[in-house]
C-alpha cells in the first residue's frame, strides 16, 4: 500500500478533533495526611505538613497510632504505655488546635490502634489523600525491619514526603 495514504485526511492517522478531556473533580477538598508519634522527627513532619496545608488551602489530617512496644508484657507496663500514649495524643491535639486557630488551617486529629504503617496506609486509602508526610524513624529495630516511612515510600500510591 505504501506511505501515500497514511497521513492524508482520509488516512488512518488523519487529523481528527480530539475528544475533550474530562474535567477534574474540583469540588473535593485536597487532603494531606501526616503521621505523628510524639518524637521530634514526627513533630517536624507535622510542622511541615501544616505549612503545606496552609499554602495549598488543604485539609490536614493528623494520625496518631497507639502502639504497644515489645516490652509490654505485664499489666503494669501495658497500663503505663496506654497512659503515655494518652498524654502524647492530648499534647498533639492541643498543639494542632492552637496551630489551626493561629494559621486558619482545617486540622483533624485521628487516633488508631495498631501498626503505624498499616494504619497510615488504611487511613490514606479511606480518605483518598493527596499526599502523605511522615517523620523518618531512628529506632534500632528500623535498621532491620525498615521504618514505616521507608516502607510507605516503597509501597505507597500517594506522594510521600519524609522529614528527617
mmCIF file of C-alpha atoms in Angstrom:
data_model
loop_
_atom_site.group_PDB
_atom_site.id
_atom_site.type_symbol
_atom_site.label_atom_id
_atom_site.label_comp_id
_atom_site.label_asym_id
_atom_site.label_seq_id
_atom_site.Cartn_x
_atom_site.Cartn_y
_atom_site.Cartn_z
ATOM 1 C CA UNK A 1 0.000 0.000 0.000
ATOM 2 C CA UNK A 2 2.843 2.398 0.684
ATOM 3 C CA UNK A 3 3.007 5.516 2.808
ATOM 4 C CA UNK A 4 0.947 7.640 0.468
ATOM 5 C CA UNK A 5 -2.438 7.490 2.250
ATOM 6 C CA UNK A 6 -1.188 7.195 5.812
ATOM 7 C CA UNK A 7 -1.048 10.898 6.635
ATOM 8 C CA UNK A 8 -3.741 12.104 4.280
ATOM 9 C CA UNK A 9 -7.052 13.373 5.635
ATOM 10 C CA UNK A 10 -8.672 10.098 4.611
ATOM 11 C CA UNK A 11 -5.846 8.033 6.073
ATOM 12 C CA UNK A 12 -5.721 6.161 9.310
ATOM 13 C CA UNK A 13 -3.789 8.918 11.147
ATOM 14 C CA UNK A 14 -5.805 11.858 9.938
ATOM 15 C CA UNK A 15 -6.169 14.992 11.988
ATOM 16 C CA UNK A 16 -9.327 14.407 13.960
ATOM 17 C CA UNK A 17 -10.836 16.674 16.548
ATOM 18 C CA UNK A 18 -9.529 15.406 19.914
ATOM 19 C CA UNK A 19 -12.100 14.351 22.464
ATOM 20 C CA UNK A 20 -12.482 16.842 25.306
ATOM 21 C CA UNK A 21 -10.696 15.882 28.497
ATOM 22 C CA UNK A 22 -12.822 15.058 31.488
ATOM 23 C CA UNK A 23 -12.811 17.891 33.990
ATOM 24 C CA UNK A 24 -11.127 17.020 37.288
ATOM 25 C CA UNK A 25 -13.288 16.905 40.381
ATOM 26 C CA UNK A 26 -12.506 20.309 41.862
ATOM 27 C CA UNK A 27 -15.270 20.103 44.466
ATOM 28 C CA UNK A 28 -13.317 17.657 46.628
ATOM 29 C CA UNK A 29 -11.065 19.398 49.119
ATOM 30 C CA UNK A 30 -7.444 18.335 48.921
ATOM 31 C CA UNK A 31 -6.284 16.353 51.946
ATOM 32 C CA UNK A 32 -2.820 15.896 53.410
ATOM 33 C CA UNK A 33 -2.139 13.138 55.928
ATOM 34 C CA UNK A 34 0.656 13.392 58.483
ATOM 35 C CA UNK A 35 1.503 10.592 60.890
ATOM 36 C CA UNK A 36 2.850 11.679 64.280
ATOM 37 C CA UNK A 37 4.118 9.709 67.250
ATOM 38 C CA UNK A 38 5.350 12.466 69.546
ATOM 39 C CA UNK A 39 9.032 12.160 68.622
ATOM 40 C CA UNK A 40 10.989 15.105 67.268
ATOM 41 C CA UNK A 41 11.081 13.989 63.622
ATOM 42 C CA UNK A 42 7.318 13.432 63.515
ATOM 43 C CA UNK A 43 6.703 16.845 65.084
ATOM 44 C CA UNK A 44 8.900 18.405 62.378
ATOM 45 C CA UNK A 45 6.840 16.481 59.820
ATOM 46 C CA UNK A 46 3.661 17.901 61.370
ATOM 47 C CA UNK A 47 5.052 21.448 61.185
ATOM 48 C CA UNK A 48 5.973 20.908 57.528
ATOM 49 C CA UNK A 49 2.515 19.455 56.778
ATOM 50 C CA UNK A 50 0.763 22.389 58.477
ATOM 51 C CA UNK A 51 2.687 24.827 56.290
ATOM 52 C CA UNK A 52 1.948 22.743 53.200
ATOM 53 C CA UNK A 53 -1.758 22.589 54.022
ATOM 54 C CA UNK A 54 -1.865 26.339 54.637
ATOM 55 C CA UNK A 55 -0.127 27.153 51.340
ATOM 56 C CA UNK A 56 -2.325 24.757 49.349
ATOM 57 C CA UNK A 57 -5.574 25.537 51.200
ATOM 58 C CA UNK A 58 -5.867 21.832 52.019
ATOM 59 C CA UNK A 59 -7.337 19.950 54.911
ATOM 60 C CA UNK A 60 -4.777 18.337 57.222
ATOM 61 C CA UNK A 61 -5.441 15.017 58.923
ATOM 62 C CA UNK A 62 -3.055 14.169 61.758
ATOM 63 C CA UNK A 63 -2.822 10.460 62.530
ATOM 64 C CA UNK A 64 -1.656 9.232 65.920
ATOM 65 C CA UNK A 65 -1.287 5.457 66.181
ATOM 66 C CA UNK A 66 -1.358 3.917 69.649
ATOM 67 C CA UNK A 67 1.248 1.177 69.760
ATOM 68 C CA UNK A 68 2.372 -1.187 72.435
ATOM 69 C CA UNK A 69 6.042 -1.991 72.406
ATOM 70 C CA UNK A 70 7.590 -5.446 72.595
ATOM 71 C CA UNK A 71 8.315 -4.888 76.292
ATOM 72 C CA UNK A 72 4.630 -4.587 77.165
ATOM 73 C CA UNK A 73 4.186 -7.972 78.787
ATOM 74 C CA UNK A 74 2.749 -7.183 82.191
ATOM 75 C CA UNK A 75 -0.477 -5.364 83.023
ATOM 76 C CA UNK A 76 1.500 -2.568 84.682
ATOM 77 C CA UNK A 77 3.682 -1.983 81.612
ATOM 78 C CA UNK A 78 0.663 -2.078 79.297
ATOM 79 C CA UNK A 79 -1.120 0.454 81.511
ATOM 80 C CA UNK A 80 1.958 2.710 81.568
ATOM 81 C CA UNK A 81 2.142 2.634 77.761
ATOM 82 C CA UNK A 82 -1.559 3.481 77.491
ATOM 83 C CA UNK A 83 -1.116 6.432 79.840
ATOM 84 C CA UNK A 84 1.920 7.669 77.895
ATOM 85 C CA UNK A 85 0.033 7.355 74.592
ATOM 86 C CA UNK A 86 -2.960 9.229 76.030
ATOM 87 C CA UNK A 87 -0.741 12.062 77.265
ATOM 88 C CA UNK A 88 1.088 12.261 73.939
ATOM 89 C CA UNK A 89 -2.092 12.393 71.871
ATOM 90 C CA UNK A 90 -3.574 15.001 74.238
ATOM 91 C CA UNK A 91 -0.478 17.167 73.691
ATOM 92 C CA UNK A 92 -0.767 16.655 69.916
ATOM 93 C CA UNK A 93 -4.452 17.656 69.974
ATOM 94 C CA UNK A 94 -3.728 20.799 71.988
ATOM 95 C CA UNK A 95 -0.926 21.832 69.636
ATOM 96 C CA UNK A 96 -2.975 21.102 66.490
ATOM 97 C CA UNK A 97 -5.902 23.139 67.848
ATOM 98 C CA UNK A 98 -3.520 26.008 68.562
ATOM 99 C CA UNK A 99 -1.992 25.823 65.073
ATOM 100 C CA UNK A 100 -5.400 25.542 63.391
ATOM 101 C CA UNK A 101 -6.598 28.679 65.148
ATOM 102 C CA UNK A 102 -3.395 30.656 64.570
ATOM 103 C CA UNK A 103 -2.945 29.743 60.892
ATOM 104 C CA UNK A 104 -6.523 29.144 59.770
ATOM 105 C CA UNK A 105 -5.897 25.561 58.685
ATOM 106 C CA UNK A 106 -8.566 22.849 58.839
ATOM 107 C CA UNK A 107 -6.920 20.188 61.035
ATOM 108 C CA UNK A 108 -8.444 16.935 62.262
ATOM 109 C CA UNK A 109 -6.706 14.513 64.630
ATOM 110 C CA UNK A 110 -7.438 10.796 64.186
ATOM 111 C CA UNK A 111 -6.403 8.090 66.645
ATOM 112 C CA UNK A 112 -5.910 4.458 65.706
ATOM 113 C CA UNK A 113 -4.504 1.350 67.382
ATOM 114 C CA UNK A 114 -2.030 -0.954 65.687
ATOM 115 C CA UNK A 115 0.884 -0.705 63.298
ATOM 116 C CA UNK A 116 1.868 2.820 62.186
ATOM 117 C CA UNK A 117 2.499 1.629 58.616
ATOM 118 C CA UNK A 118 -0.738 -0.344 58.282
ATOM 119 C CA UNK A 119 -2.897 2.352 59.836
ATOM 120 C CA UNK A 120 -1.326 5.103 57.706
ATOM 121 C CA UNK A 121 -1.990 3.140 54.521
ATOM 122 C CA UNK A 122 -5.523 2.279 55.643
ATOM 123 C CA UNK A 123 -6.459 5.866 56.531
ATOM 124 C CA UNK A 124 -4.826 7.293 53.403
ATOM 125 C CA UNK A 125 -6.886 4.908 51.296
ATOM 126 C CA UNK A 126 -10.105 5.677 53.150
ATOM 127 C CA UNK A 127 -9.642 9.432 52.835
ATOM 128 C CA UNK A 128 -8.186 9.313 49.301
ATOM 129 C CA UNK A 129 -5.445 11.697 50.397
ATOM 130 C CA UNK A 130 -3.387 13.775 48.002
ATOM 131 C CA UNK A 131 -0.127 13.480 49.955
ATOM 132 C CA UNK A 132 1.373 11.776 52.999
ATOM 133 C CA UNK A 133 4.023 13.330 55.255
ATOM 134 C CA UNK A 134 5.982 11.301 57.816
ATOM 135 C CA UNK A 135 8.977 11.711 60.042
ATOM 136 C CA UNK A 136 11.922 9.412 59.443
ATOM 137 C CA UNK A 137 12.333 6.817 62.156
ATOM 138 C CA UNK A 138 15.567 6.339 64.046
ATOM 139 C CA UNK A 139 14.598 3.341 66.145
ATOM 140 C CA UNK A 140 17.051 0.473 66.485
ATOM 141 C CA UNK A 141 14.567 -2.065 65.089
ATOM 142 C CA UNK A 142 14.018 0.002 61.949
ATOM 143 C CA UNK A 143 17.529 -0.896 60.769
ATOM 144 C CA UNK A 144 16.400 -4.477 60.296
ATOM 145 C CA UNK A 145 12.674 -4.264 59.664
ATOM 146 C CA UNK A 146 12.517 -0.929 57.851
ATOM 147 C CA UNK A 147 10.814 2.148 59.224
ATOM 148 C CA UNK A 148 7.160 2.831 58.453
ATOM 149 C CA UNK A 149 8.311 5.819 56.370
ATOM 150 C CA UNK A 150 10.660 3.673 54.277
ATOM 151 C CA UNK A 151 8.002 1.032 53.739
ATOM 152 C CA UNK A 152 5.483 3.702 52.803
ATOM 153 C CA UNK A 153 7.811 5.267 50.228
ATOM 154 C CA UNK A 154 8.383 1.845 48.654
ATOM 155 C CA UNK A 155 4.742 0.770 48.557
ATOM 156 C CA UNK A 156 2.564 3.900 48.541
ATOM 157 C CA UNK A 157 0.093 5.026 45.953
ATOM 158 C CA UNK A 158 0.434 8.665 47.031
ATOM 159 C CA UNK A 159 3.247 11.199 47.051
ATOM 160 C CA UNK A 160 5.169 10.676 50.281
ATOM 161 C CA UNK A 161 7.436 13.267 51.924
ATOM 162 C CA UNK A 162 9.776 12.023 54.652
ATOM 163 C CA UNK A 163 11.121 14.636 57.036
ATOM 164 C CA UNK A 164 14.386 13.732 58.791
#
